[in-house]
């Protein structure tokens, strides 16, 4: 009986119909209950019945709520109409001289404006009505511009809380800016506006004229959001683009939504974005047009036709039929604790129509043996050398990837992760790694990226198309073996292999314009160094501190390496790079292995380098080169073949470059690797060659890395032509195998550059992630050197690394304790999150935000971008010295500004900058005539900058404050990001801080502390105590797992978290959930229009009664105001 308790008659009727029972038309409640209780399904599966009851009650509650909220916009319009009538009445009654009478007080003015303004609407679509009425009220009352923003904040009430927190002082005093901020926060997205317009339906009591008016207003508001202003062409483009958007699947819509941002794509732009998206996923045009295209597989698909069941039969069961207790959502597949009915699934409207067409079919599974009538082809295998190990690969023409069993290479370093899908549809997360492939021992190896997986039941799978990468030599014997194979198709990645390419097979798949691609190929194939190149008159001149010869004996080498050395020497002799020598100088050689498995012959010039006078040519800094890439969108990189060999050696200096080996003594006629002065001489040569192109930023150079930035592909191609023309004139040999052309995302100098942003390269972050725990000072120096290269991406780097860097001080003991482990893990975590910073752009406004503490200095350099927002482009964090720790807080704040100006001097000189600090005394100190010697020295350093100082409170400078405080204290040992956030928020919650104090003193046994996080013990569980500031965030995260009803959300929440008065807060979150609102569409009869109550012509005949509250309690504990108005007086 408890299941049917408190159900209404309409609920009982619906339940009986769902159970397959027929309810008489005039049946009473007790009769319906008896009918339900006597049904077979009720007796056998009460859990199922309980779920149906819960769904029915939720549907009814939702309908009642929708019925109450649907009239809100009409109420707002009615309120606006009443206010306009009131305004007109006041205008008619006012005299011309009233405007010049004594001004009202601010309080009376606010009350007067409230009277003339409609309430703030709950529906964001109606916000423009509120602002229209308020602006009319401002005009009627003659409110000065200086008071309009203050009155607006008063009218907004609680809705202005976020605006008050984040808006600047300038914005809080400007009505238009305040209105713009508020609309940006609450107004619906353009897609929601369009959805509201398309899904609008005429209300039962609404005339067609009224419905047409409402539709017109809704569409005009959508055009206003899209910024369409009487432009017929743009309107046509918008309509076509929206229609095109409707045809996309969910993943494509999600991708386009991210790419659009605040703007919208025209139809042609939308088509191009789709082409890029589908190409990146490896989809062909046939696959895009036919969503029912089956995966390639040799296995047959056995398809049976399932009989259709009528609506009534779907709930009837045979007496002997087993009952399936586990239920599943037929839309998204949710089951278990996340189960919900298909009609309540938030993803049911995303389901593809093609899937519905085959909903009455199923594929047979569980077949363990194949019928004899099905033919079986013999499988072909091939033996290939992988990193020197012979692997037996299955030749699979259906595979797009080379796949290797991970058990064969258990210690192989991985390059990243990749999601692959088998022909049966199951997705597998695998890893990628770089291997050296060769057909046999005498074949030249080729480097290829391959997938490694421990789920493979054979040694490997090899696509036959990849055989073209090898030279046409003898292949291994092909063997036959019967092994079940499967094909894999890759998702969301570019082409399936990355091999070393030659001129005939350039990797230009990212260039979608065929004409551009052909021009690049023509440039590369047509490139040829000039036979009589221009000269630069530059030669390597080696200057030694003394003339005492440096002579070392040759090192013994294995016979296999001697053959490699002989081959290299013969090649150099033939090209005129070396010659036999009779010098008194001799340096030994050594062989190093390249990435592709080949060897490089190097000379050990370490003893000679101690005597060489270094060349004074300046070396470019990495930051300086990267800062010039801010305006670039398309990039090309070039790699010189044996770059140092382009510079000849002075004839008198060749004797110094002599080297000895088992084959004799030789000396270099061209600049050699390993000599300390070679890089500077090579840079001098390159700058002489590309002098004009470097001056106009056509090409940027760092050592032997060349990059060509451009605004688009057309400009990039023109710049590439100029660079190659100059390189050809000077006889430069280019290694096109390592070049990249016209790419929008490129890896350069350890960074990934894309769309004006920069982030660490994945290979570098992988090295950080895999770095082992340091066991000595040398390893600690290596780790700090690796992470320090990317310190600009880590706010508060020096504070986080302080426990590690302190161990490098003189006399400090190496003790890797909990604090060091904490800092070590925190640095790895921050760098492995792929932080992104915009690249500096000249001419745009700059702000410098600084802060200081006794632990260190912090600063953030921000630049205002095209979107009008300030974005950080560089972080600075510096640890204070023992002497600086003793300075006063005021001196530390000034010193922080000085250190930041020194750090960012190259960005700030010649630019008007705004220095923002929480030190109010700084600006006044700079205006004094008499300063202390220390402050005076610092003031002189500021004279070369053009700056203005702005003071902000510490509450508004938290982003910088975190850089100057001891950041190690904010690191917790918990790996869960949400737990870290809760721990930080608990520290800011006064009530929880008090509880923590009581727990530490042993006064509360029902609470415990774990890793600085407060837990509540109860019911055999430990629940995290959620601080008030994070309650809605936690509730929203649990609810969004499946957009459950209030009770189910509460049940899931109480498994891990404790929140006081949680039921009301859950209801608040669900009422404001956009997806739930959109999914729970209105059903049944709509609401009618409001009608005014007729009034008599005598007083005290009709009353309007209402109450206001609850309000803050008075001394007598009153919380409500009871209001009675005589209708005759209105």
mmCIF file of C-alpha atoms in Angstrom, residues 52 80 240 316 388 421 762 774 827 837 881 923 971 1039 1056 1084 1111:
data_model
loop_
_atom_site.group_PDB
_atom_site.id
_atom_site.type_symbol
_atom_site.label_atom_id
_atom_site.label_comp_id
_atom_site.label_asym_id
_atom_site.label_seq_id
_atom_site.Cartn_x
_atom_site.Cartn_y
_atom_site.Cartn_z
ATOM 1 C CA UNK A 52 6.816 4.185 -12.753
ATOM 2 C CA UNK A 80 5.174 47.119 -17.860
ATOM 3 C CA UNK A 240 20.976 29.636 -43.986
ATOM 4 C CA UNK A 316 2.154 -7.582 -20.351
ATOM 5 C CA UNK A 388 66.107 -4.337 -34.220
ATOM 6 C CA UNK A 421 37.622 1.813 -32.180
ATOM 7 C CA UNK A 762 53.710 17.723 -25.002
ATOM 8 C CA UNK A 774 65.398 13.256 -7.248
ATOM 9 C CA UNK A 827 55.161 21.481 -10.138
ATOM 10 C CA UNK A 837 49.271 32.040 -22.393
ATOM 11 C CA UNK A 881 66.642 36.804 0.106
ATOM 12 C CA UNK A 923 51.789 56.809 -5.269
ATOM 13 C CA UNK A 971 49.424 22.141 -1.978
ATOM 14 C CA UNK A 1039 22.923 16.582 -10.686
ATOM 15 C CA UNK A 1056 30.277 11.524 -0.235
ATOM 16 C CA UNK A 1084 -1.284 19.398 -22.108
ATOM 17 C CA UNK A 1111 11.846 39.746 5.890
#
